[in-house]
JSON list of C-alpha atoms in Angstrom, two decimals:
[
{"chain": "A", "resi": 8, "resn": "MET", "atom": "CA", "xyz": [-26.08, -139.83, 81.23]},
{"chain": "A", "resi": 9, "resn": "GLY", "atom": "CA", "xyz": [-23.43, -142.24, 79.96]},
{"chain": "A", "resi": 10, "resn": "SER", "atom": "CA", "xyz": [-25.98, -144.36, 78.11]},
{"chain": "A", "resi": 11, "resn": "GLN", "atom": "CA", "xyz": [-27.56, -141.37, 76.33]},
{"chain": "A", "resi": 12, "resn": "THR", "atom": "CA", "xyz": [-27.28, -141.39, 72.54]},
{"chain": "A", "resi": 13, "resn": "ILE", "atom": "CA", "xyz": [-27.73, -138.34, 70.33]},
{"chain": "A", "resi": 14, "resn": "TYR", "atom": "CA", "xyz": [-28.52, -138.72, 66.63]},
{"chain": "A", "resi": 15, "resn": "ILE", "atom": "CA", "xyz": [-27.73, -135.83, 64.30]},
{"chain": "A", "resi": 16, "resn": "ASN", "atom": "CA", "xyz": [-28.42, -135.48, 60.60]},
{"chain": "A", "resi": 17, "resn": "THR", "atom": "CA", "xyz": [-27.12, -132.69, 58.36]},
{"chain": "A", "resi": 18, "resn": "GLU", "atom": "CA", "xyz": [-27.57, -131.94, 54.67]},
{"chain": "A", "resi": 19, "resn": "LYS", "atom": "CA", "xyz": [-24.71, -130.95, 52.39]},
{"chain": "A", "resi": 20, "resn": "ASN", "atom": "CA", "xyz": [-25.89, -127.33, 52.07]},
{"chain": "A", "resi": 21, "resn": "VAL", "atom": "CA", "xyz": [-27.82, -125.48, 54.78]},
{"chain": "A", "resi": 22, "resn": "LEU", "atom": "CA", "xyz": [-29.31, -122.02, 54.27]},
{"chain": "A", "resi": 23, "resn": "VAL", "atom": "CA", "xyz": [-29.61, -119.69, 57.27]},
{"chain": "A", "resi": 24, "resn": "HIS", "atom": "CA", "xyz": [-30.83, -116.09, 57.58]},
{"chain": "A", "resi": 25, "resn": "ASN", "atom": "CA", "xyz": [-29.37, -115.28, 60.99]},
{"chain": "A", "resi": 26, "resn": "LYS", "atom": "CA", "xyz": [-25.68, -114.52, 61.48]},
{"chain": "A", "resi": 27, "resn": "ASN", "atom": "CA", "xyz": [-25.73, -116.37, 64.80]},
{"chain": "A", "resi": 28, "resn": "VAL", "atom": "CA", "xyz": [-26.04, -120.00, 63.71]},
{"chain": "A", "resi": 29, "resn": "THR", "atom": "CA", "xyz": [-27.37, -122.56, 66.16]},
{"chain": "A", "resi": 30, "resn": "LEU", "atom": "CA", "xyz": [-27.11, -126.32, 66.00]},
{"chain": "A", "resi": 31, "resn": "GLY", "atom": "CA", "xyz": [-30.85, -126.54, 65.39]},
{"chain": "A", "resi": 32, "resn": "ASP", "atom": "CA", "xyz": [-30.44, -124.36, 62.28]},
{"chain": "A", "resi": 33, "resn": "VAL", "atom": "CA", "xyz": [-28.07, -126.77, 60.55]},
{"chain": "A", "resi": 34, "resn": "ALA", "atom": "CA", "xyz": [-28.94, -130.22, 61.88]},
{"chain": "A", "resi": 35, "resn": "LYS", "atom": "CA", "xyz": [-31.84, -132.44, 62.81]},
{"chain": "A", "resi": 36, "resn": "ILE", "atom": "CA", "xyz": [-31.31, -133.79, 66.31]},
{"chain": "A", "resi": 37, "resn": "GLU", "atom": "CA", "xyz": [-33.00, -136.61, 68.19]},
{"chain": "A", "resi": 38, "resn": "CYS", "atom": "CA", "xyz": [-32.52, -138.08, 71.67]},
{"chain": "A", "resi": 39, "resn": "THR", "atom": "CA", "xyz": [-34.70, -139.32, 74.52]},
{"chain": "A", "resi": 40, "resn": "ASP", "atom": "CA", "xyz": [-33.80, -136.49, 76.89]},
{"chain": "A", "resi": 41, "resn": "VAL", "atom": "CA", "xyz": [-36.15, -133.60, 76.03]},
{"chain": "A", "resi": 42, "resn": "GLY", "atom": "CA", "xyz": [-34.22, -131.04, 78.10]},
{"chain": "A", "resi": 43, "resn": "MET", "atom": "CA", "xyz": [-30.92, -131.96, 76.48]},
{"chain": "A", "resi": 44, "resn": "LEU", "atom": "CA", "xyz": [-32.53, -131.85, 73.04]},
{"chain": "A", "resi": 45, "resn": "ARG", "atom": "CA", "xyz": [-33.86, -128.33, 73.66]},
{"chain": "A", "resi": 46, "resn": "LYS", "atom": "CA", "xyz": [-30.46, -127.04, 74.82]},
{"chain": "A", "resi": 47, "resn": "LEU", "atom": "CA", "xyz": [-28.60, -128.60, 71.91]},
{"chain": "A", "resi": 48, "resn": "ARG", "atom": "CA", "xyz": [-30.92, -127.03, 69.36]},
{"chain": "A", "resi": 49, "resn": "GLN", "atom": "CA", "xyz": [-30.28, -123.60, 70.89]},
{"chain": "A", "resi": 50, "resn": "LYS", "atom": "CA", "xyz": [-26.49, -124.05, 71.13]},
{"chain": "A", "resi": 51, "resn": "LYS", "atom": "CA", "xyz": [-24.62, -121.48, 69.00]},
{"chain": "A", "resi": 52, "resn": "ILE", "atom": "CA", "xyz": [-21.96, -123.07, 66.83]},
{"chain": "A", "resi": 53, "resn": "TYR", "atom": "CA", "xyz": [-20.89, -120.24, 64.51]},
{"chain": "A", "resi": 54, "resn": "THR", "atom": "CA", "xyz": [-21.28, -116.51, 63.88]},
{"chain": "A", "resi": 55, "resn": "PHE", "atom": "CA", "xyz": [-20.88, -114.88, 60.48]},
{"chain": "A", "resi": 56, "resn": "THR", "atom": "CA", "xyz": [-18.91, -111.64, 60.58]},
{"chain": "A", "resi": 57, "resn": "GLY", "atom": "CA", "xyz": [-18.90, -108.69, 58.21]},
{"chain": "A", "resi": 58, "resn": "ASN", "atom": "CA", "xyz": [-21.34, -105.93, 57.38]},
{"chain": "A", "resi": 59, "resn": "SER", "atom": "CA", "xyz": [-22.37, -107.14, 53.93]},
{"chain": "A", "resi": 60, "resn": "LYS", "atom": "CA", "xyz": [-26.16, -107.05, 53.61]},
{"chain": "A", "resi": 61, "resn": "LYS", "atom": "CA", "xyz": [-26.45, -108.18, 49.99]},
{"chain": "A", "resi": 62, "resn": "LYS", "atom": "CA", "xyz": [-23.88, -110.89, 49.33]},
{"chain": "A", "resi": 63, "resn": "ASN", "atom": "CA", "xyz": [-24.23, -114.41, 50.67]},
{"chain": "A", "resi": 64, "resn": "GLN", "atom": "CA", "xyz": [-21.48, -115.85, 52.88]},
{"chain": "A", "resi": 65, "resn": "LEU", "atom": "CA", "xyz": [-20.41, -119.49, 52.87]},
{"chain": "A", "resi": 66, "resn": "GLN", "atom": "CA", "xyz": [-18.60, -121.54, 55.49]},
{"chain": "A", "resi": 67, "resn": "VAL", "atom": "CA", "xyz": [-17.61, -125.21, 55.37]},
{"chain": "A", "resi": 68, "resn": "PHE", "atom": "CA", "xyz": [-18.19, -127.02, 58.66]},
{"chain": "A", "resi": 69, "resn": "SER", "atom": "CA", "xyz": [-16.95, -130.46, 59.71]},
{"chain": "A", "resi": 70, "resn": "ILE", "atom": "CA", "xyz": [-19.31, -132.80, 61.55]},
{"chain": "A", "resi": 71, "resn": "LEU", "atom": "CA", "xyz": [-16.43, -133.63, 63.89]},
{"chain": "A", "resi": 72, "resn": "LYS", "atom": "CA", "xyz": [-16.42, -130.01, 65.02]},
{"chain": "A", "resi": 73, "resn": "VAL", "atom": "CA", "xyz": [-20.14, -130.29, 65.75]},
{"chain": "A", "resi": 74, "resn": "ILE", "atom": "CA", "xyz": [-19.54, -133.42, 67.82]},
{"chain": "A", "resi": 75, "resn": "GLN", "atom": "CA", "xyz": [-16.73, -131.64, 69.67]},
{"chain": "A", "resi": 76, "resn": "LEU", "atom": "CA", "xyz": [-19.06, -128.76, 70.52]},
{"chain": "A", "resi": 77, "resn": "ILE", "atom": "CA", "xyz": [-21.70, -131.19, 71.78]},
{"chain": "A", "resi": 78, "resn": "HIS", "atom": "CA", "xyz": [-19.12, -132.94, 73.98]},
{"chain": "A", "resi": 79, "resn": "GLU", "atom": "CA", "xyz": [-18.20, -129.61, 75.55]},
{"chain": "A", "resi": 80, "resn": "ASP", "atom": "CA", "xyz": [-21.62, -129.60, 77.24]},
{"chain": "A", "resi": 81, "resn": "TYR", "atom": "CA", "xyz": [-22.24, -133.35, 77.41]},
{"chain": "A", "resi": 82, "resn": "PRO", "atom": "CA", "xyz": [-18.89, -135.19, 77.47]},
{"chain": "A", "resi": 83, "resn": "ASN", "atom": "CA", "xyz": [-20.36, -138.63, 78.17]},
{"chain": "A", "resi": 84, "resn": "VAL", "atom": "CA", "xyz": [-23.00, -138.85, 75.45]},
{"chain": "A", "resi": 85, "resn": "ASP", "atom": "CA", "xyz": [-22.66, -140.99, 72.34]},
{"chain": "A", "resi": 86, "resn": "VAL", "atom": "CA", "xyz": [-23.14, -138.93, 69.16]},
{"chain": "A", "resi": 87, "resn": "GLN", "atom": "CA", "xyz": [-24.22, -140.79, 66.03]},
{"chain": "A", "resi": 88, "resn": "ASN", "atom": "CA", "xyz": [-23.87, -138.93, 62.74]},
{"chain": "A", "resi": 89, "resn": "MET", "atom": "CA", "xyz": [-26.56, -139.91, 60.23]},
{"chain": "A", "resi": 90, "resn": "GLY", "atom": "CA", "xyz": [-25.73, -137.25, 57.64]},
{"chain": "A", "resi": 91, "resn": "GLU", "atom": "CA", "xyz": [-22.81, -135.63, 55.84]},
{"chain": "A", "resi": 92, "resn": "ALA", "atom": "CA", "xyz": [-19.21, -135.70, 57.05]},
{"chain": "A", "resi": 93, "resn": "ALA", "atom": "CA", "xyz": [-18.83, -132.04, 56.01]},
{"chain": "A", "resi": 94, "resn": "PHE", "atom": "CA", "xyz": [-21.45, -129.49, 55.08]},
{"chain": "A", "resi": 95, "resn": "ILE", "atom": "CA", "xyz": [-21.81, -125.89, 53.92]},
{"chain": "A", "resi": 96, "resn": "ILE", "atom": "CA", "xyz": [-23.51, -123.19, 55.94]},
{"chain": "A", "resi": 97, "resn": "GLU", "atom": "CA", "xyz": [-24.78, -120.45, 53.64]},
{"chain": "A", "resi": 98, "resn": "PHE", "atom": "CA", "xyz": [-25.83, -117.16, 55.18]},
{"chain": "A", "resi": 99, "resn": "SER", "atom": "CA", "xyz": [-28.28, -115.15, 53.11]},
{"chain": "A", "resi": 100, "resn": "PRO", "atom": "CA", "xyz": [-29.68, -111.86, 54.49]},
{"chain": "A", "resi": 101, "resn": "ARG", "atom": "CA", "xyz": [-33.43, -111.60, 54.28]},
{"chain": "A", "resi": 102, "resn": "MET", "atom": "CA", "xyz": [-34.40, -109.19, 51.51]},
{"chain": "A", "resi": 103, "resn": "ASN", "atom": "CA", "xyz": [-37.77, -108.03, 50.26]},
{"chain": "A", "resi": 104, "resn": "PRO", "atom": "CA", "xyz": [-37.31, -107.39, 46.53]},
{"chain": "A", "resi": 105, "resn": "SER", "atom": "CA", "xyz": [-39.90, -105.36, 44.67]},
{"chain": "A", "resi": 106, "resn": "MET", "atom": "CA", "xyz": [-42.60, -107.48, 43.04]},
{"chain": "A", "resi": 107, "resn": "GLY", "atom": "CA", "xyz": [-42.28, -105.39, 39.87]},
{"chain": "A", "resi": 108, "resn": "ILE", "atom": "CA", "xyz": [-38.59, -106.27, 39.56]},
{"chain": "A", "resi": 109, "resn": "SER", "atom": "CA", "xyz": [-39.33, -109.95, 40.20]},
{"chain": "A", "resi": 110, "resn": "TYR", "atom": "CA", "xyz": [-42.02, -110.01, 37.50]},
{"chain": "A", "resi": 111, "resn": "LEU", "atom": "CA", "xyz": [-39.67, -108.21, 35.09]},
{"chain": "A", "resi": 112, "resn": "LYS", "atom": "CA", "xyz": [-36.90, -110.74, 35.66]},
{"chain": "A", "resi": 113, "resn": "THR", "atom": "CA", "xyz": [-39.34, -113.62, 35.17]},
{"chain": "A", "resi": 114, "resn": "ALA", "atom": "CA", "xyz": [-40.66, -112.11, 31.94]},
{"chain": "A", "resi": 115, "resn": "LEU", "atom": "CA", "xyz": [-37.16, -111.57, 30.55]},
{"chain": "A", "resi": 116, "resn": "LEU", "atom": "CA", "xyz": [-36.18, -115.13, 31.45]},
{"chain": "A", "resi": 117, "resn": "CYS", "atom": "CA", "xyz": [-39.29, -116.53, 29.74]},
{"chain": "A", "resi": 118, "resn": "ILE", "atom": "CA", "xyz": [-38.54, -114.53, 26.58]},
{"chain": "A", "resi": 119, "resn": "VAL", "atom": "CA", "xyz": [-34.94, -115.76, 26.46]},
{"chain": "A", "resi": 120, "resn": "ILE", "atom": "CA", "xyz": [-35.99, -119.39, 27.01]},
{"chain": "A", "resi": 121, "resn": "PHE", "atom": "CA", "xyz": [-38.79, -119.15, 24.42]},
{"chain": "A", "resi": 122, "resn": "PHE", "atom": "CA", "xyz": [-36.66, -117.77, 21.60]},
{"chain": "A", "resi": 123, "resn": "GLY", "atom": "CA", "xyz": [-33.69, -119.96, 22.55]},
{"chain": "A", "resi": 124, "resn": "SER", "atom": "CA", "xyz": [-35.83, -123.09, 22.42]},
{"chain": "A", "resi": 125, "resn": "ALA", "atom": "CA", "xyz": [-37.45, -122.03, 19.15]},
{"chain": "A", "resi": 126, "resn": "PHE", "atom": "CA", "xyz": [-34.04, -121.43, 17.56]},
{"chain": "A", "resi": 127, "resn": "THR", "atom": "CA", "xyz": [-32.77, -124.81, 18.79]},
{"chain": "A", "resi": 128, "resn": "ILE", "atom": "CA", "xyz": [-35.78, -126.67, 17.34]},
{"chain": "A", "resi": 129, "resn": "MET", "atom": "CA", "xyz": [-35.49, -124.87, 13.99]},
{"chain": "A", "resi": 130, "resn": "ALA", "atom": "CA", "xyz": [-31.75, -125.52, 13.81]},
{"chain": "A", "resi": 131, "resn": "PHE", "atom": "CA", "xyz": [-32.30, -129.21, 14.56]},
{"chain": "A", "resi": 132, "resn": "ASN", "atom": "CA", "xyz": [-34.98, -129.56, 11.91]},
{"chain": "A", "resi": 133, "resn": "ASN", "atom": "CA", "xyz": [-32.80, -127.79, 9.36]},
{"chain": "A", "resi": 134, "resn": "ASP", "atom": "CA", "xyz": [-29.74, -129.94, 10.07]},
{"chain": "A", "resi": 135, "resn": "VAL", "atom": "CA", "xyz": [-31.52, -133.27, 9.69]},
{"chain": "A", "resi": 136, "resn": "GLY", "atom": "CA", "xyz": [-33.56, -132.07, 6.68]},
{"chain": "A", "resi": 137, "resn": "VAL", "atom": "CA", "xyz": [-37.01, -132.90, 8.07]},
{"chain": "A", "resi": 138, "resn": "SER", "atom": "CA", "xyz": [-38.77, -130.89, 5.37]},
{"chain": "A", "resi": 139, "resn": "GLU", "atom": "CA", "xyz": [-37.02, -132.78, 2.55]},
{"chain": "A", "resi": 140, "resn": "VAL", "atom": "CA", "xyz": [-37.78, -136.11, 4.21]},
{"chain": "A", "resi": 141, "resn": "PHE", "atom": "CA", "xyz": [-41.46, -135.25, 4.52]},
{"chain": "A", "resi": 142, "resn": "GLN", "atom": "CA", "xyz": [-41.64, -134.10, 0.89]},
{"chain": "A", "resi": 143, "resn": "LYS", "atom": "CA", "xyz": [-40.06, -137.30, -0.45]},
{"chain": "A", "resi": 144, "resn": "PHE", "atom": "CA", "xyz": [-42.17, -139.52, 1.79]},
{"chain": "A", "resi": 145, "resn": "TYR", "atom": "CA", "xyz": [-45.38, -137.70, 0.82]},
{"chain": "A", "resi": 146, "resn": "THR", "atom": "CA", "xyz": [-44.55, -137.99, -2.89]},
{"chain": "A", "resi": 147, "resn": "GLN", "atom": "CA", "xyz": [-43.83, -141.73, -2.62]},
{"chain": "A", "resi": 148, "resn": "VAL", "atom": "CA", "xyz": [-47.03, -142.49, -0.70]},
{"chain": "A", "resi": 149, "resn": "MET", "atom": "CA", "xyz": [-49.51, -140.06, -2.24]},
{"chain": "A", "resi": 150, "resn": "GLY", "atom": "CA", "xyz": [-48.04, -139.95, -5.76]},
{"chain": "A", "resi": 151, "resn": "GLN", "atom": "CA", "xyz": [-48.05, -136.16, -5.91]},
{"chain": "A", "resi": 152, "resn": "LYS", "atom": "CA", "xyz": [-45.75, -133.36, -4.89]},
{"chain": "A", "resi": 153, "resn": "SER", "atom": "CA", "xyz": [-46.04, -132.02, -1.36]},
{"chain": "A", "resi": 154, "resn": "SER", "atom": "CA", "xyz": [-47.13, -128.44, -0.84]},
{"chain": "A", "resi": 155, "resn": "GLY", "atom": "CA", "xyz": [-45.08, -128.19, 2.33]},
{"chain": "A", "resi": 156, "resn": "PHE", "atom": "CA", "xyz": [-48.19, -128.00, 4.51]},
{"chain": "A", "resi": 157, "resn": "THR", "atom": "CA", "xyz": [-49.65, -131.48, 4.71]},
{"chain": "A", "resi": 158, "resn": "GLU", "atom": "CA", "xyz": [-50.81, -133.96, 7.34]},
{"chain": "A", "resi": 159, "resn": "LEU", "atom": "CA", "xyz": [-47.18, -134.91, 8.01]},
{"chain": "A", "resi": 160, "resn": "GLU", "atom": "CA", "xyz": [-46.16, -131.39, 9.00]},
{"chain": "A", "resi": 161, "resn": "ILE", "atom": "CA", "xyz": [-49.33, -130.87, 11.07]},
{"chain": "A", "resi": 162, "resn": "PHE", "atom": "CA", "xyz": [-49.00, -134.06, 13.11]},
{"chain": "A", "resi": 163, "resn": "TYR", "atom": "CA", "xyz": [-45.24, -133.58, 13.43]},
{"chain": "A", "resi": 164, "resn": "SER", "atom": "CA", "xyz": [-45.83, -130.16, 14.98]},
{"chain": "A", "resi": 165, "resn": "ILE", "atom": "CA", "xyz": [-48.49, -131.53, 17.34]},
{"chain": "A", "resi": 166, "resn": "GLY", "atom": "CA", "xyz": [-46.31, -134.48, 18.32]},
{"chain": "A", "resi": 167, "resn": "LEU", "atom": "CA", "xyz": [-43.30, -132.23, 18.89]},
{"chain": "A", "resi": 168, "resn": "ALA", "atom": "CA", "xyz": [-45.24, -129.98, 21.27]},
{"chain": "A", "resi": 169, "resn": "PHE", "atom": "CA", "xyz": [-46.78, -132.98, 23.06]},
{"chain": "A", "resi": 170, "resn": "GLY", "atom": "CA", "xyz": [-43.38, -134.66, 23.38]},
{"chain": "A", "resi": 171, "resn": "ILE", "atom": "CA", "xyz": [-41.84, -131.54, 24.93]},
{"chain": "A", "resi": 172, "resn": "LEU", "atom": "CA", "xyz": [-44.64, -131.35, 27.51]},
{"chain": "A", "resi": 173, "resn": "VAL", "atom": "CA", "xyz": [-44.31, -135.02, 28.40]},
{"chain": "A", "resi": 174, "resn": "PHE", "atom": "CA", "xyz": [-40.50, -134.86, 28.57]},
{"chain": "A", "resi": 175, "resn": "PHE", "atom": "CA", "xyz": [-40.41, -131.82, 30.84]},
{"chain": "A", "resi": 176, "resn": "ASN", "atom": "CA", "xyz": [-43.36, -133.19, 32.85]},
{"chain": "A", "resi": 177, "resn": "HIS", "atom": "CA", "xyz": [-44.76, -129.72, 33.35]},
{"chain": "A", "resi": 178, "resn": "VAL", "atom": "CA", "xyz": [-47.83, -127.83, 32.10]},
{"chain": "A", "resi": 179, "resn": "GLY", "atom": "CA", "xyz": [-48.08, -124.33, 33.49]},
{"chain": "A", "resi": 180, "resn": "ARG", "atom": "CA", "xyz": [-47.83, -124.61, 37.27]},
{"chain": "A", "resi": 181, "resn": "LYS", "atom": "CA", "xyz": [-48.93, -128.24, 37.35]},
{"chain": "A", "resi": 182, "resn": "LYS", "atom": "CA", "xyz": [-46.84, -131.36, 36.88]},
{"chain": "A", "resi": 183, "resn": "ILE", "atom": "CA", "xyz": [-48.17, -134.27, 34.84]},
{"chain": "A", "resi": 184, "resn": "THR", "atom": "CA", "xyz": [-46.74, -136.82, 37.28]},
{"chain": "A", "resi": 185, "resn": "HIS", "atom": "CA", "xyz": [-45.14, -136.63, 40.71]},
{"chain": "A", "resi": 186, "resn": "ASP", "atom": "CA", "xyz": [-41.69, -137.46, 39.31]},
{"chain": "A", "resi": 187, "resn": "PRO", "atom": "CA", "xyz": [-39.13, -134.63, 39.29]},
{"chain": "A", "resi": 188, "resn": "THR", "atom": "CA", "xyz": [-38.69, -132.93, 35.94]},
{"chain": "A", "resi": 189, "resn": "PRO", "atom": "CA", "xyz": [-35.44, -133.35, 33.97]},
{"chain": "A", "resi": 190, "resn": "LEU", "atom": "CA", "xyz": [-34.62, -129.73, 34.72]},
{"chain": "A", "resi": 191, "resn": "GLN", "atom": "CA", "xyz": [-35.02, -130.33, 38.46]},
{"chain": "A", "resi": 192, "resn": "VAL", "atom": "CA", "xyz": [-32.80, -133.41, 38.25]},
{"chain": "A", "resi": 193, "resn": "GLU", "atom": "CA", "xyz": [-30.06, -131.55, 36.39]},
{"chain": "A", "resi": 194, "resn": "MET", "atom": "CA", "xyz": [-30.25, -128.58, 38.78]},
{"chain": "A", "resi": 195, "resn": "ARG", "atom": "CA", "xyz": [-29.89, -130.94, 41.75]},
{"chain": "A", "resi": 196, "resn": "LYS", "atom": "CA", "xyz": [-26.84, -132.58, 40.14]},
{"chain": "A", "resi": 197, "resn": "TYR", "atom": "CA", "xyz": [-25.39, -129.14, 39.45]},
{"chain": "A", "resi": 198, "resn": "GLU", "atom": "CA", "xyz": [-25.93, -128.04, 43.08]},
{"chain": "A", "resi": 199, "resn": "GLU", "atom": "CA", "xyz": [-24.34, -131.24, 44.40]},
{"chain": "A", "resi": 200, "resn": "ASP", "atom": "CA", "xyz": [-21.28, -130.77, 42.15]},
{"chain": "A", "resi": 201, "resn": "ILE", "atom": "CA", "xyz": [-20.90, -127.17, 43.34]},
{"chain": "A", "resi": 202, "resn": "ASP", "atom": "CA", "xyz": [-21.20, -128.17, 47.02]},
{"chain": "A", "resi": 203, "resn": "THR", "atom": "CA", "xyz": [-18.70, -131.02, 46.64]},
{"chain": "A", "resi": 204, "resn": "THR", "atom": "CA", "xyz": [-16.17, -128.80, 44.87]},
{"chain": "A", "resi": 205, "resn": "PHE", "atom": "CA", "xyz": [-16.54, -126.01, 47.43]},
{"chain": "A", "resi": 206, "resn": "ILE", "atom": "CA", "xyz": [-16.08, -128.42, 50.35]},
{"chain": "A", "resi": 207, "resn": "GLU", "atom": "CA", "xyz": [-12.99, -130.01, 48.80]},
{"chain": "A", "resi": 208, "resn": "ASN", "atom": "CA", "xyz": [-11.41, -126.66, 47.95]},
{"chain": "A", "resi": 209, "resn": "SER", "atom": "CA", "xyz": [-12.05, -125.33, 51.45]},
{"chain": "A", "resi": 210, "resn": "SER", "atom": "CA", "xyz": [-10.60, -128.46, 53.04]},
{"chain": "A", "resi": 211, "resn": "ARG", "atom": "CA", "xyz": [-7.44, -128.25, 50.92]},
{"chain": "A", "resi": 212, "resn": "GLY", "atom": "CA", "xyz": [-7.08, -124.53, 51.60]},
{"chain": "A", "resi": 213, "resn": "GLY", "atom": "CA", "xyz": [-7.60, -124.95, 55.34]},
{"chain": "A", "resi": 214, "resn": "ASP", "atom": "CA", "xyz": [-10.66, -122.67, 55.37]},
{"chain": "A", "resi": 215, "resn": "SER", "atom": "CA", "xyz": [-13.11, -125.24, 56.74]},
{"chain": "A", "resi": 216, "resn": "ILE", "atom": "CA", "xyz": [-14.00, -125.36, 60.42]},
{"chain": "A", "resi": 217, "resn": "ASP", "atom": "CA", "xyz": [-12.78, -128.69, 61.80]},
{"chain": "A", "resi": 218, "resn": "VAL", "atom": "CA", "xyz": [-11.36, -130.17, 64.99]},
{"chain": "A", "resi": 219, "resn": "GLY", "atom": "CA", "xyz": [-7.81, -129.37, 65.86]}
]
């Protein structure tokens, strides 16, 4: 048993739906002893308290505390951490929202995004004076005054729509390439910043679960 090595890997934010959190819920574990691996995955490490059924609960957990809990059952094993030094356990009760409400929220979000994007594009075009530029360029090249609806405006509109599709890498439910979209990248950065801030604040406030 003294030569046994356990490898654990945790992500910065782990979502669980059961108040009784096991080690297998929050970490990926690997070792050569199948029996030990099975017991470790079923080992309870934390229990969320409270009767709230709607609000999510968060708890910062130190990897050192996880190692300490493992050593309670297997004091002679070597534990190798391959993941985060501290991570967040987020408890979210399972809920079955109405499909009608979900569709309504999606429709409202699409409307807000559509009109917000349209306003942004119009404001940008008005600030840089695209219409005046097109009129002067058309007059210089064609030798006659622009009517405001020429080949320049048509191809500019087509190019603008095409550029937006290429930039966001998304058409309907399908992606143009396998690369993550800019929105997905920014959302991931936002989530990482939130997790880092929450972990640091909990550590400073003494609310994180760590070794004594």
